[in-house]
Short mmCIF file of C-alpha atoms and ligand atoms in Angstrom, two decimals:
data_model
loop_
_atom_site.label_atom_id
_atom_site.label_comp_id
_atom_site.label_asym_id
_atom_site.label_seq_id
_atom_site.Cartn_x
_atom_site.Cartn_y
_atom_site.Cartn_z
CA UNK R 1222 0.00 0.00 0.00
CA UNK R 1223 1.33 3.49 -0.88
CA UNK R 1224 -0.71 6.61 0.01
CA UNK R 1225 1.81 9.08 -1.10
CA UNK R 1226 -0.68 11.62 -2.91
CA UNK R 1227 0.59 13.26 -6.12
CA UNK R 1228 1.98 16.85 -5.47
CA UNK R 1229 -0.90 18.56 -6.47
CA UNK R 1230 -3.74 17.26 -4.45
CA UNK R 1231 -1.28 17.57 -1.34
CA UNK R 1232 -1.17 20.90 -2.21
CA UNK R 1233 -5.29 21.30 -3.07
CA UNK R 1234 -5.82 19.65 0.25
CA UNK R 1235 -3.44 22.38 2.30
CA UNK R 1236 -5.34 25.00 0.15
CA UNK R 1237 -8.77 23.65 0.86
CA UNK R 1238 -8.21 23.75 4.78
CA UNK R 1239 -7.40 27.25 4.43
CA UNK R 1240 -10.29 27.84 2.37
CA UNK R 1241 -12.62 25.91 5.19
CA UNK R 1242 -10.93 27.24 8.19
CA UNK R 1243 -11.55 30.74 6.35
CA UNK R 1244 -14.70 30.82 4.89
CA UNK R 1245 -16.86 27.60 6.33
CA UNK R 1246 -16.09 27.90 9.87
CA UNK R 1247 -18.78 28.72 12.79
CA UNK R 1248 -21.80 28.08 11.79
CA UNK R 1249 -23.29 24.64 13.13
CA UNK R 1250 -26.47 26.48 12.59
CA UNK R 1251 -28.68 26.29 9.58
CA UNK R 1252 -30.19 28.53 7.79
CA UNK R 1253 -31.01 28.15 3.85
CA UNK R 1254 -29.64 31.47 2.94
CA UNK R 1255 -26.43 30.70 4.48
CA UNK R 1256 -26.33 27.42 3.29
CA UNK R 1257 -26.92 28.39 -0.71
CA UNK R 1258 -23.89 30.97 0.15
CA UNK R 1259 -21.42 28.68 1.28
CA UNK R 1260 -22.42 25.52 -1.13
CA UNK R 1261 -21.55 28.16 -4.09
CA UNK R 1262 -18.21 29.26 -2.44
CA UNK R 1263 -17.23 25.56 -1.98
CA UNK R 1264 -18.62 25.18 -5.69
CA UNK R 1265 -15.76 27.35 -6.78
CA UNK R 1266 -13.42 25.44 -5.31
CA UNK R 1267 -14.09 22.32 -7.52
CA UNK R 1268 -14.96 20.59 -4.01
CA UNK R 1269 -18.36 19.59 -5.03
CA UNK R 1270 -17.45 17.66 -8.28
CA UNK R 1271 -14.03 16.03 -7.28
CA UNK R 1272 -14.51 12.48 -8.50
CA UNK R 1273 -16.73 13.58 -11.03
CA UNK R 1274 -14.78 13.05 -14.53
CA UNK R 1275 -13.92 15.69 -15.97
CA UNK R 1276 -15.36 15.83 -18.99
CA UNK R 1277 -18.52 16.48 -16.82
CA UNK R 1278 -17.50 19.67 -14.89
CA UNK R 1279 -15.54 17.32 -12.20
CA UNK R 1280 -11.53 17.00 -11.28
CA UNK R 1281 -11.49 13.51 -12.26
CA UNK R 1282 -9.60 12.08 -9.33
CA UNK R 1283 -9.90 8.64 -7.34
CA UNK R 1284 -11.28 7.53 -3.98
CA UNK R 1285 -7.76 8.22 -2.35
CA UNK R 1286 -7.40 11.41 -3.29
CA UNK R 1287 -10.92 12.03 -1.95
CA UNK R 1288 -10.45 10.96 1.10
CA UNK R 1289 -7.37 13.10 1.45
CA UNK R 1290 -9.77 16.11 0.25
CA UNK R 1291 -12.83 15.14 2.42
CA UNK R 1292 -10.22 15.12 5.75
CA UNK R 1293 -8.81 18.16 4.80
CA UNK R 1294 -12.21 19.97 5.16
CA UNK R 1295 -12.75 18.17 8.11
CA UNK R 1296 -9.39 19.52 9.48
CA UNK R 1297 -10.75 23.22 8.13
CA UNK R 1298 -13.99 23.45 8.88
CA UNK R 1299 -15.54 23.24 12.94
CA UNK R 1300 -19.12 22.67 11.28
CA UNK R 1301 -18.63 19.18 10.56
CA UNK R 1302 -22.54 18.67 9.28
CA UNK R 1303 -21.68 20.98 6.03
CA UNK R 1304 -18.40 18.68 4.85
CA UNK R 1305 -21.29 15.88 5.56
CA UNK R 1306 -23.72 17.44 3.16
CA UNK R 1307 -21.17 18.15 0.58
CA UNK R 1308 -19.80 14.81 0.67
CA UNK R 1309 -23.56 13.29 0.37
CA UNK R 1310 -23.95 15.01 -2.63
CA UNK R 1311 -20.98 14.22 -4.02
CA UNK R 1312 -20.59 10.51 -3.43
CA UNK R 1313 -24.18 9.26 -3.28
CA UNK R 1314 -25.70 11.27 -5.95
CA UNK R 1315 -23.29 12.70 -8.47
CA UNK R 1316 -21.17 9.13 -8.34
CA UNK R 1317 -24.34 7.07 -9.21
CA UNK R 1318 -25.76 9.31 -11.83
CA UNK R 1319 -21.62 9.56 -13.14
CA UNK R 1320 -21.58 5.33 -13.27
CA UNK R 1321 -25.62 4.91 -14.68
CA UNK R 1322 -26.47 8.21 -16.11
CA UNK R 1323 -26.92 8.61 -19.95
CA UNK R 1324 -24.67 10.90 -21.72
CA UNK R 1325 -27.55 13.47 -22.09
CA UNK R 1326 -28.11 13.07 -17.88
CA UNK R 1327 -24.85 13.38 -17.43
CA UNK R 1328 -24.43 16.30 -19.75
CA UNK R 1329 -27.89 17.78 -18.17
CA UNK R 1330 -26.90 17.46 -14.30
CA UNK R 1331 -23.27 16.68 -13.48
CA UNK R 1332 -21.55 20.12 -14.27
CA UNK R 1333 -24.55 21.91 -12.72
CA UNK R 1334 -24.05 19.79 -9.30
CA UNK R 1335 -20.58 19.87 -9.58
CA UNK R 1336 -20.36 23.94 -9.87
CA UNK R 1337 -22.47 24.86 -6.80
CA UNK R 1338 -25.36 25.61 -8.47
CA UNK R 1339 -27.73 23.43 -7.93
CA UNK R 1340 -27.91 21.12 -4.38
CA UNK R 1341 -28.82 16.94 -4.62
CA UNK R 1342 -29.98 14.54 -2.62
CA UNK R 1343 -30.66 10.74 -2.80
CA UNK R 1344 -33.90 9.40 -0.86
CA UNK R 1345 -33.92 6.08 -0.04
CA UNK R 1346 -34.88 5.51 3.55
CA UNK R 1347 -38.81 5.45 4.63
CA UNK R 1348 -40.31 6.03 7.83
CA UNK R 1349 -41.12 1.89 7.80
CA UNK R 1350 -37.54 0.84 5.82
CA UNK R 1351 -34.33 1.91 7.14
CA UNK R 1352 -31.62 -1.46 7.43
CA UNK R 1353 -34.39 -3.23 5.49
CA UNK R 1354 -34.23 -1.11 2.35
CA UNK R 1355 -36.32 -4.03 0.47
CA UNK R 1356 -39.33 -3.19 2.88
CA UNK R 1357 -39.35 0.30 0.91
CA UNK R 1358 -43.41 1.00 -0.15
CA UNK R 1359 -42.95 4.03 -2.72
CA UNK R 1360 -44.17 2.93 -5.78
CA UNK R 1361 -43.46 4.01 -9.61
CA UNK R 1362 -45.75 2.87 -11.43
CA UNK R 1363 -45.88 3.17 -15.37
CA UNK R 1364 -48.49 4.44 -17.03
CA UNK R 1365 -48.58 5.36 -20.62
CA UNK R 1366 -44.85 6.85 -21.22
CA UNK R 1367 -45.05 8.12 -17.54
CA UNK R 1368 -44.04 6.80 -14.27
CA UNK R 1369 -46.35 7.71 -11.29
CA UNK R 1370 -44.79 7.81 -7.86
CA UNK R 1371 -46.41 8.08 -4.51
CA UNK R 1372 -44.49 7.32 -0.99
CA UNK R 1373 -43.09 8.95 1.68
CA UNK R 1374 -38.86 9.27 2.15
CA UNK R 1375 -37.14 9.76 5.50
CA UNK R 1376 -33.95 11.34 6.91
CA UNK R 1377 -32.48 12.31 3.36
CA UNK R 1378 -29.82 14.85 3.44
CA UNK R 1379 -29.89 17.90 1.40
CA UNK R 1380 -33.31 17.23 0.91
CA UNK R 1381 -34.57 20.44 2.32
CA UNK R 1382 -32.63 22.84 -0.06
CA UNK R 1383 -32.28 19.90 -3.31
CA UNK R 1384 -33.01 20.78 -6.40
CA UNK R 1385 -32.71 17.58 -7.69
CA UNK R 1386 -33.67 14.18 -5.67
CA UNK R 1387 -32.62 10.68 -6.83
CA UNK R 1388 -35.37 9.07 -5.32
CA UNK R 1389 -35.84 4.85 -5.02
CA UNK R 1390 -39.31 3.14 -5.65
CA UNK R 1391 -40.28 -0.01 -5.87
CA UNK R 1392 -41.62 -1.11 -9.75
CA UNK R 1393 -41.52 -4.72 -9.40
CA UNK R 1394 -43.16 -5.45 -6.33
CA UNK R 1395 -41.95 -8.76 -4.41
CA UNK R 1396 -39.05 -8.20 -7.30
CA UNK R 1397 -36.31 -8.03 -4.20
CA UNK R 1398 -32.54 -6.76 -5.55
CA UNK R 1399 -34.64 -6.47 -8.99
CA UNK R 1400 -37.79 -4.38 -7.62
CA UNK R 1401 -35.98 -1.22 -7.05
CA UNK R 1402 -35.64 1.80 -9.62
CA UNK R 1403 -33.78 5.23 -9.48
CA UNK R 1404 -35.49 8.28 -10.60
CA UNK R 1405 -34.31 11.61 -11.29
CA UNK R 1406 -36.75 14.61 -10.28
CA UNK R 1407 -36.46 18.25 -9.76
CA UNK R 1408 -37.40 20.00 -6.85
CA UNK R 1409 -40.32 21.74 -8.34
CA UNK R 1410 -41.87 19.00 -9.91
CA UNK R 1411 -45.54 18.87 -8.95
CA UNK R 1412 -46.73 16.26 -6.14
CA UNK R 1413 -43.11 16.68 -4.85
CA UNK R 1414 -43.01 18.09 -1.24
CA UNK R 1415 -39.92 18.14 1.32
CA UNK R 1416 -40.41 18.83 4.68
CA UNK R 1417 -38.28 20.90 6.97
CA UNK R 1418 -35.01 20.13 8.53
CA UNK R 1419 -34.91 17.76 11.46
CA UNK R 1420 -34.07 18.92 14.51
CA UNK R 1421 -30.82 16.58 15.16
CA UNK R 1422 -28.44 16.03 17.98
CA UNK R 1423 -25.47 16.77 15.37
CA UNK R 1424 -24.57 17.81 11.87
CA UNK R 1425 -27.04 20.56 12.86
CA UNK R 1426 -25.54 22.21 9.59
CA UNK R 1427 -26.35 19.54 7.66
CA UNK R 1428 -30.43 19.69 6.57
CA UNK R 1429 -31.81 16.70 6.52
CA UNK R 1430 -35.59 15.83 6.19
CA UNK R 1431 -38.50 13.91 4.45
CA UNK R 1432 -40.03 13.57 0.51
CA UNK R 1433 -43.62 13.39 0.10
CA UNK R 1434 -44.16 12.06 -3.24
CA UNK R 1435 -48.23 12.32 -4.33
CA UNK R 1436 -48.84 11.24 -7.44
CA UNK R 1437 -45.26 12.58 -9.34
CA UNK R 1438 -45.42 11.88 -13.01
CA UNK R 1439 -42.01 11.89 -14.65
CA UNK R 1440 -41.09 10.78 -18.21
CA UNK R 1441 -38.86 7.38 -18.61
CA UNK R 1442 -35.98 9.64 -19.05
CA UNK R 1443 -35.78 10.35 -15.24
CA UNK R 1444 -34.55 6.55 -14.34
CA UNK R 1445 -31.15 6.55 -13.50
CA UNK R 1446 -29.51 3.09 -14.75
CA UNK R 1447 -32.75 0.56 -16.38
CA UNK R 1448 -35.70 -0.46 -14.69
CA UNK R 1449 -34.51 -2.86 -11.84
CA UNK R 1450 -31.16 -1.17 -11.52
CA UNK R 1451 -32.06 0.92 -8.07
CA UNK R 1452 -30.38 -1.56 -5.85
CA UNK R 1453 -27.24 -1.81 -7.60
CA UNK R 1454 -27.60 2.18 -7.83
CA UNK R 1455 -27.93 2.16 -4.26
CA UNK R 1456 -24.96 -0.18 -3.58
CA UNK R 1457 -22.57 1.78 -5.96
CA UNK R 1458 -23.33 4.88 -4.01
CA UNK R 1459 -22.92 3.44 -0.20
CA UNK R 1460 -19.71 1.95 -1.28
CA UNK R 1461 -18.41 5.84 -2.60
CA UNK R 1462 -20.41 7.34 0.60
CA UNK R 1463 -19.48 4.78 2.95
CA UNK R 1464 -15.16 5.44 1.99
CA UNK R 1465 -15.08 8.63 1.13
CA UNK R 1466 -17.87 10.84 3.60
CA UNK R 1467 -16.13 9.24 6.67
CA UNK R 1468 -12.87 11.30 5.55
CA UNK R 1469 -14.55 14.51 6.85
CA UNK R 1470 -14.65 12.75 10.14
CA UNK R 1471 -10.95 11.56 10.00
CA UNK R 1472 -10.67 15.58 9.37
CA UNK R 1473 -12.65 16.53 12.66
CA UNK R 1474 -10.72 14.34 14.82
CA UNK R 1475 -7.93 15.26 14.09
CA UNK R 1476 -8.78 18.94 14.21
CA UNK R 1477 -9.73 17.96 17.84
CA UNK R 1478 -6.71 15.82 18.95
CA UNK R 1479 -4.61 18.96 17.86
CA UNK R 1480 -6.59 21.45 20.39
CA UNK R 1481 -7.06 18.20 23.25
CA UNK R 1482 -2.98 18.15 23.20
CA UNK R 1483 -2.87 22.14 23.08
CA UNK R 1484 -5.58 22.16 26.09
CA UNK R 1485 -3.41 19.22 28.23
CA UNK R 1486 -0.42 21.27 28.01
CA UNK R 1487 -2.18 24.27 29.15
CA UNK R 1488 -4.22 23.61 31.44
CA UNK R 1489 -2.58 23.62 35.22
CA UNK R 1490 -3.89 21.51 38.36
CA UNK R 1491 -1.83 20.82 40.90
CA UNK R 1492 0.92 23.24 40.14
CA UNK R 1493 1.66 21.48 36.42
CA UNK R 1494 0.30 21.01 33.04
CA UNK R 1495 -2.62 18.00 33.38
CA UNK R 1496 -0.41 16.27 30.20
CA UNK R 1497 1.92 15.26 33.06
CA UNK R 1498 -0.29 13.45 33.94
CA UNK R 1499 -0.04 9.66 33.31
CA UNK R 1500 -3.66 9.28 33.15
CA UNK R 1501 -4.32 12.59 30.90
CA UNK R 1502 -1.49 11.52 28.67
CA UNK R 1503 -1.94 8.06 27.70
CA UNK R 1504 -5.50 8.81 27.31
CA UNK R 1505 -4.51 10.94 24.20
CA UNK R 1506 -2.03 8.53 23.25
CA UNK R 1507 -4.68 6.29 22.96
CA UNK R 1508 -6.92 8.76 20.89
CA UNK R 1509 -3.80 9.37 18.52
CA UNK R 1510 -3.89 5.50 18.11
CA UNK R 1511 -7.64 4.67 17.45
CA UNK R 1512 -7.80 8.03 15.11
CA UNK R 1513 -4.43 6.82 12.98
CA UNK R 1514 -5.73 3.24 13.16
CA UNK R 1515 -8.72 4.07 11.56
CA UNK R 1516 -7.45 6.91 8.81
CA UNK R 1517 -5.58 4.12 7.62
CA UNK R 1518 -8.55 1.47 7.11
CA UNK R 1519 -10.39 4.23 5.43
CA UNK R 1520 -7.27 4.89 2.87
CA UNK R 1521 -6.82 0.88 2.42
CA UNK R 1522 -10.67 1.25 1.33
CA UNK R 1523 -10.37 4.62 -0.71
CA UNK R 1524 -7.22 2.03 -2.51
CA UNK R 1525 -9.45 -0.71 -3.12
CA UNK R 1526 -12.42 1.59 -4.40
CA UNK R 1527 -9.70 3.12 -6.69
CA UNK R 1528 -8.18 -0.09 -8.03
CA UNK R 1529 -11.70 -1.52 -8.88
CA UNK R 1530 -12.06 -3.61 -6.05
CA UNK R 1531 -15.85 -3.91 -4.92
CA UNK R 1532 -14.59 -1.76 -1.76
CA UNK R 1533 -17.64 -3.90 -0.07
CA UNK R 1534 -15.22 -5.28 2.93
CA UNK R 1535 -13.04 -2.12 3.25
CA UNK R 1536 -15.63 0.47 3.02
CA UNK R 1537 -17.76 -1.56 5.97
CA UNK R 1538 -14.66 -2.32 7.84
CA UNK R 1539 -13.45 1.50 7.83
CA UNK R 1540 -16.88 2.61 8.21
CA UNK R 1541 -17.30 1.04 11.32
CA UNK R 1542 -13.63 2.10 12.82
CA UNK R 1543 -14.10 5.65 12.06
CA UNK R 1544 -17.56 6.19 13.63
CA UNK R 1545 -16.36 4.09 16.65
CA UNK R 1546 -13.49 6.24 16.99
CA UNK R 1547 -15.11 9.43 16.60
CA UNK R 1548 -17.17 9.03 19.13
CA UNK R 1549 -14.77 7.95 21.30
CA UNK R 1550 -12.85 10.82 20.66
CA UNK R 1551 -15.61 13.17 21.83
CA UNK R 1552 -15.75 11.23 25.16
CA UNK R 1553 -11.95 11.59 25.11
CA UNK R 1554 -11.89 15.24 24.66
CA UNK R 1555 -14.26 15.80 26.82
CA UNK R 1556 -12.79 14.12 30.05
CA UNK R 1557 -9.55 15.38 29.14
CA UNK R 1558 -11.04 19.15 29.23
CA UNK R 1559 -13.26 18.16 32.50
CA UNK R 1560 -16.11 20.35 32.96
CA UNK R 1561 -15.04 23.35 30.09
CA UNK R 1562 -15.48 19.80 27.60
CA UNK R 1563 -19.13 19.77 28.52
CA UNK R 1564 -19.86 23.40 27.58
CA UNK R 1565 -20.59 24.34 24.18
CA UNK R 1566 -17.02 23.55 22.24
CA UNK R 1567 -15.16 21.39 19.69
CA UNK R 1568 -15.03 18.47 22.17
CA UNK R 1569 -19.16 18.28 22.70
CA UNK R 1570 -19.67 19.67 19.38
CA UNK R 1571 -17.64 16.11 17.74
CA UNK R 1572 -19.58 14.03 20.09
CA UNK R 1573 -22.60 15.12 18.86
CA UNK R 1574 -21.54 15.21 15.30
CA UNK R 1575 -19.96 11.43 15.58
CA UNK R 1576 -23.45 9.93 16.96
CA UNK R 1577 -25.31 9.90 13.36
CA UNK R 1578 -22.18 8.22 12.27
CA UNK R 1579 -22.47 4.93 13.86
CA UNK R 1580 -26.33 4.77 11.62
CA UNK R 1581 -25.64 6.48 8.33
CA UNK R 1582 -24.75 4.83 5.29
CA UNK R 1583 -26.30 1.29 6.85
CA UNK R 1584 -25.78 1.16 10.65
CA UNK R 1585 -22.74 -0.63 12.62
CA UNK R 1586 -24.71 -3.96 12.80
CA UNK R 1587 -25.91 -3.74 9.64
CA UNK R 1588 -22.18 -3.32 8.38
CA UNK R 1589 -20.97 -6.68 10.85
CA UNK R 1590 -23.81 -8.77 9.50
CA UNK R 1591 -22.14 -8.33 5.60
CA UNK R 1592 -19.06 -8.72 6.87
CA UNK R 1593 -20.21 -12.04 8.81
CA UNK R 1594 -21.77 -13.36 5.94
CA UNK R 1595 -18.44 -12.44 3.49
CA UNK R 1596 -16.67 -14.34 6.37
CA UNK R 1597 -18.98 -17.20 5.59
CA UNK R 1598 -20.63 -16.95 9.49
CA UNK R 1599 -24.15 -18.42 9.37
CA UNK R 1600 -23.84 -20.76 6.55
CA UNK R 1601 -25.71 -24.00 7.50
CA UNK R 1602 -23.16 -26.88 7.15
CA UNK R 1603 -23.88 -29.72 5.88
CA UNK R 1604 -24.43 -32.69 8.56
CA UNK R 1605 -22.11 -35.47 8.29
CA UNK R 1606 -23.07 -39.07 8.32
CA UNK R 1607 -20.98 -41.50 9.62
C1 LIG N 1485 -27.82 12.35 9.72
C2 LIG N 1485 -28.47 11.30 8.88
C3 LIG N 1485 -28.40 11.42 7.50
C4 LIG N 1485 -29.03 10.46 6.69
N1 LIG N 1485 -29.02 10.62 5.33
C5 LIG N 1485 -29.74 9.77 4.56
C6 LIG N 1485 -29.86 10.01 3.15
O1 LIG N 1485 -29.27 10.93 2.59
N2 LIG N 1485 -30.66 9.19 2.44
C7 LIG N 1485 -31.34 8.15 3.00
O2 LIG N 1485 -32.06 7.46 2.29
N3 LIG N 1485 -31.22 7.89 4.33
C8 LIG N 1485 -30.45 8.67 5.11
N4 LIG N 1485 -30.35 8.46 6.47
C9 LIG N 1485 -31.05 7.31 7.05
C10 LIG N 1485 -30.14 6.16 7.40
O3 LIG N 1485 -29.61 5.59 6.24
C11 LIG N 1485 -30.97 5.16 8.23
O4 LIG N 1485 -31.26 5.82 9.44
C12 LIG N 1485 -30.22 3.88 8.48
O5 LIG N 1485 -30.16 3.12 7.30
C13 LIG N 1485 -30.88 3.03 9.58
O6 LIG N 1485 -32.25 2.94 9.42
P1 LIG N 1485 -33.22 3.27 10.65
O7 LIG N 1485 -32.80 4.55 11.25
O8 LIG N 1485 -34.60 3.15 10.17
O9 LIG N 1485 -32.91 2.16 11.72
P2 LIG N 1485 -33.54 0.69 11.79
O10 LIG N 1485 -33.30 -0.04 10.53
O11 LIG N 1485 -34.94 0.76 12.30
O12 LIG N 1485 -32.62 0.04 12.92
C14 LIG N 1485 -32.79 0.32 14.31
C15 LIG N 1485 -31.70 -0.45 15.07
O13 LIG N 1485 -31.84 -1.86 14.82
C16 LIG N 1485 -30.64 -2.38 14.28
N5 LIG N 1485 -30.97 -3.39 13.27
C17 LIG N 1485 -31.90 -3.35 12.27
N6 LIG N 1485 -31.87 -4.46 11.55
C18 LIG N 1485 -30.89 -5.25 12.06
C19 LIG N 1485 -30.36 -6.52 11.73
N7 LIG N 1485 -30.82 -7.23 10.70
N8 LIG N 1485 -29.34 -6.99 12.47
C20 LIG N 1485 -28.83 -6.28 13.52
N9 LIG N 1485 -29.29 -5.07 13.87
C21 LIG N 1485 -30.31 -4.55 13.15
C22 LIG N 1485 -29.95 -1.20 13.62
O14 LIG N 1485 -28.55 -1.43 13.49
C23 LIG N 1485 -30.27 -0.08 14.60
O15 LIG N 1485 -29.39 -0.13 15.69
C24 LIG N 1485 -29.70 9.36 7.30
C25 LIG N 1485 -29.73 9.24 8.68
C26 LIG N 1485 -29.13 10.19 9.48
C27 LIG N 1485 -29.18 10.04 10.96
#
C-alpha cells in the first residue's frame, strides 16, 4: 500500500483547509440562505465535483485522493454537518448518476451539481424501511410513457434545499434486488413536497428531512440506470459514501486531537500542566492510536475503491472504525477538558456530530452482518453421516 498523494492534491488539500478554516467555519447552525452561500463558495473550489470526470464539470480524481480532500475539510472546517452534506452530494448522488447516467443526464446534471449551483440529494430511507431497504413502499408505477410515484422518504440529506432528488421506488413489487428503480426529479416538480429540517443532535448544519411524493409523473428519461437497476444504484453509491464521507470525520478528529494536546499542556492543576499526567497523557495517546488506526482502514478502502475492487469489505470495515473512533474521541476530549469539555465547544460539538455516524450509510450492525456473511458466518453446514 502506498498513500503518497501526487503533489498537487497535497497541495489542493493544504489549500482547501485554508479555504474551510476561512470561509466555512462557525456556523453549526442552519439557515437556507447561508447554506446556498457557502455551497456556491465551496462550488468554486471544484470541491463539489471532485470524483466527477472531468469531462462532466468534475476534477477527475480517485477515492484516495478524496479521502485526502474530504479530511482536509474536516481539518478546516468546525461545522462538521456541512463537509457531511457536501460529501452526500458528491458521493451518493453525483457518483451514481456519473456510473448509470446517460450521456444526455450526465451532460444535463453533473456540471450543474458539480459547480455549486444546484444542491442533490438521494432518498432512499422510509419512515417503515431503514436497514431493510427491500421493505421500501414508494411505488413508480408506469403508465402510458409516464411513471407515477407516490411514498413517503425519511432522513435524506440535502433534501430540504435539493433541487434535484434521486429518489428509489419499488416497480416490481416482491421483485427483491430487482424491484428497485432510481429516478431523477427536480425539486419543483408537482406532487413533490420536502419537509423541513430535522431537529438533530449533530450535523445541525447539515439539513436533513423527508419527501412526500403524491402522485409525481415523470417521463422514462428520469430513471437513473434501467428499470430494476435501483439496488445496484444504491450499492454503488454506499460503497463511494461509505469510503469517502467518513474522511470529513478523520478531518474533525484530528482537528480535535490537535486542540485536546494544546488544552493538556495548558491547562494547570496541581501546580503542572494535566499532560503530566499519566492518566491525561496516555488517554490521548490512545486517541492518537484509534484516530491513525482508523485513517488508515479508510485509505486501504479509498485504494481498493480506486483499483476496482468492490470496496464492499473495506468500506464496511473503515466505516465502522471511524464512527467508533469518533465518538470515542468526543468522550476523550471531553474528560480530558473536564467540565469546560461539557460546555458548548469542539469536544461536545464532535460528540454530537460522531453519533449519526455509527447509523448512516447502513448502521454498525448492519455493516458486521455483511461482513459475517463475506466471512462465511451463518452458513448452515452440511451434517455429516458417519
Ligand atoms: C444524519 C443522517 C443522514 C441520513 N441521510 C440519509 C440520506 O441521505 N438518504 C437516505 O435514504 N437515508 C439517510 N439516512 C437514514 C439512514 O440511512 C438510516 O437511518 C439507516 O439506514 C438506519 O435505518 P433506521 O434509522 O430506520 O434504523 P432501523 O433499521 O430501524 O434500525 C434500528 C436499530 O436496529 C438495528 N438493526 C436493524 N436491523 C438489524 C439486523 N438485521 N441486524 C442487527 N441489527 C439490526 C440497527 O442497526 C439499529 O441499531 C440518514 C440518517 C441520518 C441520521
Amino acid at each position: 500500500m502506498n498513500f503518497d498523494l501526487p503533489t498537487d492534491t497535497a497541495a489542493m488539500c493544504q489549500a482547501l483547509t485554508a479555504f474551510a478554516r476561512r470561509d466555512l467555519r462557525g456556523a453549526e447552525t442552519f439557515t437556507p440562505e447561508d447554506f446556498r452561500r457557502r455551497w456556491s463558495l465551496t462550488g468554486k473550489q471544484g470541491v463539489l465535483g471532485l470524483t466527477v470526470p472531468e469531462e462532466y464539470g468534475g476534477s477527475g480524481m480517485d477515492a484516495v485522493s478524496a479521502v485526502a480532500l474530504m479530511e482536509a475539510l474536516g481539518v478546516g472546517t468546525d461545522d462538521t454537518g456541512f463537509g457531511f452534506s457536501v460529501a452526500a452530494h458528491l458521493f451518493a448522488c453525483l457518483m451514481p448518476i456519473a456510473e448509470f447516467g446517460t450521456p444526455e443526464q450526465k451532460l444535463r446534471w453533473l456540471p450543474r451539481l458539480s459547480s455549486g449551483e444546484l444542491i442533490a440529494a438521494h432518498a432512499i430511507t422510509e419512515p417503515e424501511a431503514g436497514s431493510d431497504i427491500f421493505a421500501m413502499r414508494t411505488t413508480a408505477e408506469l403508465r402510458g410513457d409516464e411513471y407515477v410515484l407516490n411514498g413517503t422518504k425519511a432522513f435524506a440529506t440535502n433534501a430540504p434545499v435539493a433541487d434535484i432528488l434521486l429518489v428509489q421506488a419499488v416497480t416490481s413489487p416482491g421483485g427483491g434486488f430487482f424491484g428497485l428503480t432510481t429516478f431523477i426529479i427536480e425539486s419543483g416538480t408537482r406532487g413533490l413536497r420536502t419537509g423541513p429540517p430535522y431537529s438533530k443532535v449533530g450535523l445541525r448544519g447539515s439539513p436533513t428531512g423527508e419527501v412526500y411524493l403524491e402522485d409525481v409523473c415523470v417521463p422514462r428519461d428520469c430513471l437513473l440506470g434501467s428499470p430494476g437497476a435501483g439496488a445496484a444504484v444504491f450499492s454503488a453509491s454506499m460503497r463511494w459514501e461509505r469510503t469517502c464521507l467518513f474522511g470529513v470525520y478523520l478531518g474533525a478528529m484530528r482537528r480535535v486531537l490537535d486542540s485536546t494536546i494544546e488544552f493538556a499542556n495548558e491547562r494547570e492543576q496541581f501546580g503542572t500542566s494535566i499532560g503530566e499526567f499519566q492518566a491525561v497523557s496516555h488517554r490521548i495517546v490512545d486517541m492518537v492510536a484509534s484516530v491513525e488506526s482508523a485513517r488508515l482502514m479508510l485509505f486501504k478502502a479509498a485504494d481498493d475503491l480506486s483499483h476496482g475492487g468492490n470496496g464492499e469489505i473495506w468500506s464496511a470495515l473503515a466505516k465502522i472504525a471511524v464512527s467508533e473512533a469518533a465518538v470515542r474521541l468526543g468522550l476523550d476530549a471531553i474528560q480530558v477538558r473536564g467540565s469546560l469539555g461539557v460546555i458548548d465547544g469542539e469536544a461536545e460539538t464532535l460528540l454530537r456530530d460522531a453519533l449519526p455516524s455509527r447509523i448512516v450509510s447502513g448502521t454498525n450492525e448492519i455493516q458486521k452482518n455483511n461482513l459475517a456473511r463475506a466471512l462465511g458466518l451463518g452458513r448452515r453446514r452440511p451434517v455429516r453421516r458417519r
